[in-house]
């Protein structure tokens, strides 16, 4: 039963909250070809974007295999090019982006419980933070449930240190998992490593390398049925990784992929990874009869009238339902149902009158059922929650039937909608998912199932849809959103990091949002000892669902440096609500709602400052301007066009946001203006830029006042020791004395994309390094130029400032005040 539920989940992915997929005749034919292939392939790597979409698409669309990608992490630790979400929330976006990518290339998606905690250089470091045993368990479970015949690793298990530690770790775990499952039932036959010229110093070196145990595939085939080449599909799939800026251009024309055999036997022809594996219906005992029917449908497929195959398809459905093996039965049952639905032109939908409801709220639902074929179809019933409506309606040709149901209340056992892996607080390296059935799933599906029971040409088949919400958007037309269940009241701190530069009290704002009409109650805020919050409670009274009310408390910090975490409780109808609702809404993915305990961090700093006006040029979004405003700076967000001598004159310091140099190509043209500004006495603080994987460091010498080249060095251990190599530099003493203790409680890393080479006009300030590495001095470079200063820094202020890290504030203030 466990397995059945699992497969049911994955196959219905496309039905969740996206516009429903409606297949054309060509696509139905393509699905029938896939239905007639009994074999699967699993691709293994560590992050969203590691996967080779060309191969996933090739196996799915050319070979017609059941293809999947398991990304050990959800990519939580990366950077976000499209919005402010970081950490777990970024993982929520990347999960959706991968689902979108798979809906393009035809693969399925899995994730282990491993958390992407950020960069690690070697797999040993990765395994110190992940629970290696748990990740291995997940991978083993994934292989047992998905039953790949072939496993393909993106990364080489033999070359630790040459790539991200997570990458090598994924390959090592894949080998270990292969060894564990190989003596069990239905073991995978072969394990490959997907090598490429990228793994070699040069194309020539790769061309010369021994390929005697490689399978070579010309993966860039053209699919007349789909009107695209494999490379075009793969590029469109990859382009779904928008938060990483991974748009890709489609490639046409023959292109090889190389698979080096690691375990199992080498196919003789060295071309087909399934060689020697029976992938026809005769693979299973009941398959001969099923294959006879379905191969006939494939051979004689009627593109003008796919419904003409309904009798044969329902006949095959009945046979498939009798397959003994849970795995094949559930997989093929769901697949053929999808084909039957498409062939009959059936459209079934259950729509809620509201996007969200609460456990006590009421909502209405409407149902649509239409048969757009001449076949005999009866809607026997519609079941949802404990209800059963619409008894035995014949569905005539092309006539929609609508049903309505009013004042529905969600059953009490249904939990609030929230990504399942975020329901329990995670450890440093792992999500906590107690329910084993949920592990590896990209998300839960069909949280609110509605079952349409139909009689199609004499065969009873039920189809499950999820309750969804749709509306007409003036710009985009018909828009689907997930239907969700939320708490009656949600609370949040609009400013979730409060930084006190002195002991003057500050206002603490609390936003109370009612998701239910007539919400009345009180709000209280809790802080640690030494911090005074007033008043003790504030009443709220919100009339209408969706309205917000902002209440103001006053927080007085202690007189000495200290930290506290504030929490908030709204009490209404005798119940306490302490969760914040985060809505993640981008056009390219399904809207996501995340609930988490509302918290704010308050830090009392020992801080001196004197400057006022700072200009900030945003690159990829970061939260530094907000943080600086907290401690009393006046921040003006500027665009590249605003960089003129006249404009800059009003600012004492200009900060260039993370990766602005990468994301704003016009910025290069402003080098002269910025350097003139520095000469006149201003300070320019340039935060890190990214540089390519291969080749030379990025040369900023035309941008900075002196020679400066940026490499890829970083310090990922947030506790790495920091040596002061220039102890008399002003930045360490004015206006705040910086000491070792300022490098306590940093998060995730010290810094990234350090300078690699610099003119001796630049003075390095710190030296730092990860365990077993050589010291790096490029984290913070300061050049005096004219009357001012130019600073390049790879220090991860963009992570520390939003986190309220006290030492990072003090150091950044000193840079601003240079
Ligand atoms: Zn990666």
Short mmCIF file of N, CA and C in Angstrom, two decimals, residues 18-133:
data_model
loop_
_atom_site.label_atom_id
_atom_site.label_comp_id
_atom_site.label_asym_id
_atom_site.label_seq_id
_atom_site.Cartn_x
_atom_site.Cartn_y
_atom_site.Cartn_z
N UNK A 18 -1.53 23.80 -11.23
CA UNK A 18 -1.15 24.44 -12.48
C UNK A 18 -2.37 24.33 -13.37
N UNK A 19 -2.34 25.08 -14.45
CA UNK A 19 -3.40 24.87 -15.43
C UNK A 19 -3.32 23.41 -15.85
N UNK A 20 -4.45 22.72 -15.91
CA UNK A 20 -4.40 21.29 -16.25
C UNK A 20 -3.82 21.08 -17.65
N UNK A 21 -3.03 20.02 -17.77
CA UNK A 21 -2.46 19.70 -19.08
C UNK A 21 -3.53 19.09 -19.96
N UNK A 22 -3.63 19.55 -21.18
CA UNK A 22 -4.60 18.99 -22.12
C UNK A 22 -3.81 18.49 -23.32
N UNK A 23 -3.88 17.18 -23.54
CA UNK A 23 -3.00 16.57 -24.54
C UNK A 23 -3.61 16.60 -25.94
N UNK A 24 -2.79 16.91 -26.91
CA UNK A 24 -3.20 16.81 -28.32
C UNK A 24 -3.04 15.35 -28.76
N UNK A 25 -3.54 15.03 -29.96
CA UNK A 25 -3.40 13.66 -30.49
C UNK A 25 -1.95 13.22 -30.50
N UNK A 26 -1.06 14.11 -30.94
CA UNK A 26 0.36 13.76 -31.00
C UNK A 26 0.88 13.39 -29.62
N UNK A 27 0.48 14.20 -28.65
CA UNK A 27 0.97 13.94 -27.29
C UNK A 27 0.37 12.66 -26.72
N UNK A 28 -0.89 12.39 -27.08
CA UNK A 28 -1.51 11.14 -26.61
C UNK A 28 -0.74 9.95 -27.19
N UNK A 29 -0.42 10.05 -28.48
CA UNK A 29 0.33 8.98 -29.13
C UNK A 29 1.69 8.76 -28.42
N UNK A 30 2.33 9.87 -28.14
CA UNK A 30 3.61 9.83 -27.44
C UNK A 30 3.46 9.14 -26.07
N UNK A 31 2.37 9.44 -25.38
CA UNK A 31 2.12 8.81 -24.08
C UNK A 31 1.86 7.31 -24.24
N UNK A 32 1.18 6.93 -25.32
CA UNK A 32 0.93 5.50 -25.54
C UNK A 32 2.25 4.78 -25.78
N UNK A 33 3.14 5.41 -26.54
CA UNK A 33 4.47 4.81 -26.74
C UNK A 33 5.18 4.62 -25.40
N UNK A 34 5.04 5.62 -24.53
CA UNK A 34 5.69 5.51 -23.22
C UNK A 34 5.03 4.44 -22.36
N UNK A 35 3.70 4.34 -22.50
CA UNK A 35 2.98 3.31 -21.74
C UNK A 35 3.49 1.92 -22.12
N UNK A 36 3.88 1.78 -23.38
CA UNK A 36 4.35 0.48 -23.89
C UNK A 36 5.84 0.23 -23.64
N UNK A 37 6.47 1.08 -22.90
CA UNK A 37 7.87 0.87 -22.54
C UNK A 37 7.94 0.57 -21.05
N UNK A 38 8.56 -0.52 -20.68
CA UNK A 38 8.65 -0.89 -19.26
C UNK A 38 10.10 -0.85 -18.80
N UNK A 39 10.54 0.33 -18.46
CA UNK A 39 11.91 0.46 -17.99
C UNK A 39 12.12 1.87 -17.47
N UNK A 40 13.08 2.04 -16.58
CA UNK A 40 13.25 3.36 -16.01
C UNK A 40 14.70 3.69 -15.73
N UNK A 41 14.96 4.98 -15.66
CA UNK A 41 16.32 5.46 -15.46
C UNK A 41 16.29 6.60 -14.44
N UNK A 42 17.25 6.57 -13.53
CA UNK A 42 17.30 7.58 -12.45
C UNK A 42 18.60 8.36 -12.56
N UNK A 43 18.49 9.66 -12.58
CA UNK A 43 19.65 10.55 -12.65
C UNK A 43 19.91 11.08 -11.25
N UNK A 44 21.17 11.07 -10.81
CA UNK A 44 21.48 11.43 -9.42
C UNK A 44 22.47 12.60 -9.37
N UNK A 45 22.10 13.64 -8.63
CA UNK A 45 23.03 14.75 -8.39
C UNK A 45 22.62 15.46 -7.10
N UNK A 46 23.13 16.66 -6.88
CA UNK A 46 22.98 17.27 -5.56
C UNK A 46 22.05 18.48 -5.51
N UNK A 47 21.95 19.22 -6.61
CA UNK A 47 21.22 20.50 -6.56
C UNK A 47 20.28 20.65 -7.75
N UNK A 48 19.26 21.50 -7.58
CA UNK A 48 18.51 21.95 -8.75
C UNK A 48 19.51 22.65 -9.67
N UNK A 49 19.57 22.27 -10.89
CA UNK A 49 20.45 22.79 -11.97
C UNK A 49 21.62 21.86 -12.26
N UNK A 50 21.90 20.89 -11.39
CA UNK A 50 22.97 19.94 -11.68
C UNK A 50 22.56 18.98 -12.79
N UNK A 51 21.28 18.75 -12.90
CA UNK A 51 20.83 17.68 -13.79
C UNK A 51 21.07 18.05 -15.25
N UNK A 52 21.36 17.00 -16.02
CA UNK A 52 21.56 17.15 -17.45
C UNK A 52 20.20 17.00 -18.10
N UNK A 53 19.55 18.11 -18.40
CA UNK A 53 18.19 18.04 -18.94
C UNK A 53 18.18 17.37 -20.32
N UNK A 54 19.32 17.42 -21.03
CA UNK A 54 19.39 16.76 -22.34
C UNK A 54 19.18 15.25 -22.18
N UNK A 55 19.83 14.68 -21.18
CA UNK A 55 19.71 13.23 -21.00
C UNK A 55 18.34 12.86 -20.45
N UNK A 56 17.85 13.66 -19.51
CA UNK A 56 16.53 13.35 -18.94
C UNK A 56 15.49 13.39 -20.06
N UNK A 57 15.56 14.42 -20.89
CA UNK A 57 14.62 14.54 -22.00
C UNK A 57 14.82 13.41 -23.00
N UNK A 58 16.08 13.06 -23.27
CA UNK A 58 16.36 11.98 -24.22
C UNK A 58 15.74 10.66 -23.75
N UNK A 59 15.97 10.34 -22.48
CA UNK A 59 15.42 9.06 -21.99
C UNK A 59 13.90 9.09 -21.93
N UNK A 60 13.37 10.24 -21.61
CA UNK A 60 11.92 10.34 -21.49
C UNK A 60 11.25 10.35 -22.86
N UNK A 61 11.81 11.12 -23.80
CA UNK A 61 11.11 11.36 -25.07
C UNK A 61 11.59 10.47 -26.22
N UNK A 62 12.84 10.08 -26.22
CA UNK A 62 13.34 9.23 -27.31
C UNK A 62 13.25 7.76 -26.93
N UNK A 63 13.81 7.43 -25.76
CA UNK A 63 13.78 6.03 -25.32
C UNK A 63 12.38 5.66 -24.82
N UNK A 64 11.62 6.67 -24.35
CA UNK A 64 10.28 6.50 -23.79
C UNK A 64 10.31 5.87 -22.40
N UNK A 65 11.45 5.97 -21.74
CA UNK A 65 11.59 5.36 -20.42
C UNK A 65 10.97 6.26 -19.35
N UNK A 66 10.64 5.66 -18.23
CA UNK A 66 10.21 6.39 -17.06
C UNK A 66 11.49 7.01 -16.48
N UNK A 67 11.63 8.32 -16.55
CA UNK A 67 12.89 8.96 -16.21
C UNK A 67 12.70 9.87 -15.01
N UNK A 68 13.69 9.91 -14.14
CA UNK A 68 13.55 10.77 -12.96
C UNK A 68 14.89 11.36 -12.59
N UNK A 69 14.81 12.46 -11.88
CA UNK A 69 16.01 13.09 -11.33
C UNK A 69 15.85 13.16 -9.82
N UNK A 70 16.80 12.62 -9.08
CA UNK A 70 16.80 12.89 -7.64
C UNK A 70 17.91 13.90 -7.36
N UNK A 71 17.48 15.06 -6.85
CA UNK A 71 18.41 16.08 -6.41
C UNK A 71 18.49 15.90 -4.90
N UNK A 72 19.67 15.64 -4.37
CA UNK A 72 19.72 15.36 -2.93
C UNK A 72 19.22 16.56 -2.12
N UNK A 73 19.46 17.78 -2.61
CA UNK A 73 18.95 18.96 -1.90
C UNK A 73 17.98 19.74 -2.77
N UNK A 74 17.32 20.69 -2.11
CA UNK A 74 16.40 21.57 -2.83
C UNK A 74 17.07 22.89 -3.24
N UNK A 75 18.38 22.97 -3.07
CA UNK A 75 19.08 24.18 -3.51
C UNK A 75 18.87 25.38 -2.59
N UNK A 76 18.61 25.10 -1.32
CA UNK A 76 18.29 26.16 -0.35
C UNK A 76 19.44 27.15 -0.16
N UNK A 77 20.67 26.67 -0.30
CA UNK A 77 21.83 27.48 0.09
C UNK A 77 22.36 28.40 -0.99
N UNK A 78 21.71 28.39 -2.14
CA UNK A 78 22.25 29.20 -3.22
C UNK A 78 21.85 30.66 -3.11
N UNK A 79 22.04 31.36 -4.19
CA UNK A 79 21.67 32.77 -4.23
C UNK A 79 20.44 32.92 -5.12
N UNK A 80 19.71 33.98 -4.89
CA UNK A 80 18.43 34.17 -5.57
C UNK A 80 18.49 35.40 -6.47
N UNK A 81 18.33 35.20 -7.76
CA UNK A 81 18.41 36.33 -8.70
C UNK A 81 17.09 37.07 -8.86
N UNK A 82 15.99 36.48 -8.40
CA UNK A 82 14.70 37.09 -8.73
C UNK A 82 13.96 37.68 -7.54
N UNK A 83 14.43 37.47 -6.32
CA UNK A 83 13.68 38.01 -5.19
C UNK A 83 14.45 37.85 -3.90
N UNK A 84 13.82 38.18 -2.77
CA UNK A 84 14.54 38.19 -1.50
C UNK A 84 14.61 36.84 -0.79
N UNK A 85 13.93 35.80 -1.31
CA UNK A 85 13.86 34.55 -0.57
C UNK A 85 15.24 33.90 -0.48
N UNK A 86 15.59 33.48 0.73
CA UNK A 86 16.84 32.76 0.92
C UNK A 86 16.57 31.52 1.77
N UNK A 87 17.55 30.65 1.84
CA UNK A 87 17.46 29.47 2.69
C UNK A 87 16.27 28.60 2.30
N UNK A 88 15.49 28.20 3.31
CA UNK A 88 14.38 27.28 3.06
C UNK A 88 13.39 27.81 2.03
N UNK A 89 13.19 29.13 2.04
CA UNK A 89 12.21 29.71 1.10
C UNK A 89 12.74 29.63 -0.33
N UNK A 90 14.04 29.76 -0.48
CA UNK A 90 14.64 29.60 -1.80
C UNK A 90 14.47 28.14 -2.24
N UNK A 91 14.60 27.23 -1.29
CA UNK A 91 14.39 25.81 -1.60
C UNK A 91 12.97 25.54 -2.09
N UNK A 92 12.01 26.29 -1.55
CA UNK A 92 10.62 26.15 -2.00
C UNK A 92 10.50 26.59 -3.46
N UNK A 93 11.15 27.70 -3.81
CA UNK A 93 11.11 28.17 -5.21
C UNK A 93 11.77 27.16 -6.14
N UNK A 94 12.95 26.69 -5.71
CA UNK A 94 13.69 25.77 -6.60
C UNK A 94 12.99 24.44 -6.77
N UNK A 95 12.27 24.01 -5.74
CA UNK A 95 11.46 22.80 -5.87
C UNK A 95 10.45 22.99 -7.00
N UNK A 96 9.79 24.14 -6.99
CA UNK A 96 8.78 24.40 -8.03
C UNK A 96 9.42 24.55 -9.40
N UNK A 97 10.60 25.15 -9.43
CA UNK A 97 11.27 25.31 -10.73
C UNK A 97 11.66 23.95 -11.31
N UNK A 98 12.06 23.05 -10.44
CA UNK A 98 12.41 21.71 -10.94
C UNK A 98 11.16 20.98 -11.43
N UNK A 99 10.06 21.16 -10.72
CA UNK A 99 8.82 20.52 -11.18
C UNK A 99 8.43 21.06 -12.55
N UNK A 100 8.63 22.35 -12.71
CA UNK A 100 8.33 22.98 -14.00
C UNK A 100 9.26 22.42 -15.08
N UNK A 101 10.54 22.30 -14.74
CA UNK A 101 11.51 21.76 -15.71
C UNK A 101 11.11 20.34 -16.12
N UNK A 102 10.72 19.53 -15.12
CA UNK A 102 10.34 18.16 -15.43
C UNK A 102 9.06 18.12 -16.26
N UNK A 103 8.15 19.04 -16.04
CA UNK A 103 6.93 19.00 -16.84
C UNK A 103 7.27 19.34 -18.29
N UNK A 104 8.40 20.00 -18.52
CA UNK A 104 8.85 20.26 -19.89
C UNK A 104 9.55 19.04 -20.48
N UNK A 105 10.50 18.45 -19.72
CA UNK A 105 11.29 17.37 -20.33
C UNK A 105 10.68 15.98 -20.10
N UNK A 106 9.60 15.90 -19.33
CA UNK A 106 8.89 14.63 -19.19
C UNK A 106 9.41 13.74 -18.07
N UNK A 107 10.37 14.24 -17.28
CA UNK A 107 10.89 13.44 -16.18
C UNK A 107 10.07 13.61 -14.91
N UNK A 108 10.44 12.83 -13.90
CA UNK A 108 9.83 12.98 -12.58
C UNK A 108 10.90 13.54 -11.65
N UNK A 109 10.47 14.00 -10.50
CA UNK A 109 11.42 14.69 -9.62
C UNK A 109 11.35 14.15 -8.21
N UNK A 110 12.52 13.96 -7.59
CA UNK A 110 12.60 13.58 -6.18
C UNK A 110 13.63 14.43 -5.47
N UNK A 111 13.50 14.52 -4.15
CA UNK A 111 14.49 15.20 -3.31
C UNK A 111 14.71 14.38 -2.06
N UNK A 112 15.94 14.27 -1.61
CA UNK A 112 16.17 13.62 -0.31
C UNK A 112 15.93 14.65 0.79
N UNK A 113 16.16 14.26 2.04
CA UNK A 113 15.97 15.20 3.16
C UNK A 113 17.16 16.12 3.38
N UNK A 114 18.21 15.96 2.59
CA UNK A 114 19.42 16.76 2.84
C UNK A 114 19.16 18.24 2.63
N UNK A 115 19.69 19.05 3.52
CA UNK A 115 19.54 20.50 3.42
C UNK A 115 20.77 21.07 2.72
N UNK A 116 20.55 21.99 1.81
CA UNK A 116 21.66 22.65 1.12
C UNK A 116 22.16 23.76 2.03
N UNK A 117 23.14 23.42 2.86
CA UNK A 117 23.62 24.36 3.88
C UNK A 117 24.63 25.35 3.33
N UNK A 118 24.92 25.26 2.04
CA UNK A 118 25.91 26.15 1.45
C UNK A 118 27.10 25.36 0.96
N UNK A 119 28.11 26.09 0.53
CA UNK A 119 29.23 25.46 -0.15
C UNK A 119 30.06 24.60 0.79
N UNK A 120 30.49 23.46 0.31
CA UNK A 120 31.53 22.73 1.03
C UNK A 120 32.51 22.22 0.00
N UNK A 121 33.77 22.15 0.39
CA UNK A 121 34.81 21.91 -0.61
C UNK A 121 35.05 20.44 -0.87
N UNK A 122 34.86 19.63 0.13
CA UNK A 122 35.12 18.19 -0.04
C UNK A 122 33.95 17.41 0.57
N UNK A 123 33.73 16.17 0.08
CA UNK A 123 32.59 15.40 0.58
C UNK A 123 32.65 15.13 2.08
N UNK A 124 33.87 15.02 2.64
CA UNK A 124 33.98 14.76 4.09
C UNK A 124 33.29 15.88 4.87
N UNK A 125 33.50 17.11 4.39
CA UNK A 125 32.90 18.28 5.04
C UNK A 125 31.36 18.21 4.90
N UNK A 126 30.91 17.78 3.74
CA UNK A 126 29.47 17.63 3.50
C UNK A 126 28.88 16.62 4.49
N UNK A 127 29.57 15.48 4.64
CA UNK A 127 29.03 14.42 5.49
C UNK A 127 29.11 14.76 6.97
N UNK A 128 29.90 15.77 7.32
CA UNK A 128 29.89 16.21 8.72
C UNK A 128 28.60 16.93 9.05
N UNK A 129 28.00 17.55 8.05
CA UNK A 129 26.80 18.35 8.31
C UNK A 129 25.52 17.59 7.93
N UNK A 130 25.54 16.90 6.79
CA UNK A 130 24.41 16.02 6.50
C UNK A 130 24.49 14.82 7.44
N UNK A 131 23.35 14.19 7.67
CA UNK A 131 23.37 12.89 8.31
C UNK A 131 23.53 11.89 7.18
N UNK A 132 24.76 11.44 6.96
CA UNK A 132 25.05 10.62 5.78
C UNK A 132 24.13 9.40 5.70
N UNK A 133 23.90 8.79 6.86
CA UNK A 133 23.09 7.59 6.90
C UNK A 133 21.67 7.87 6.40
#
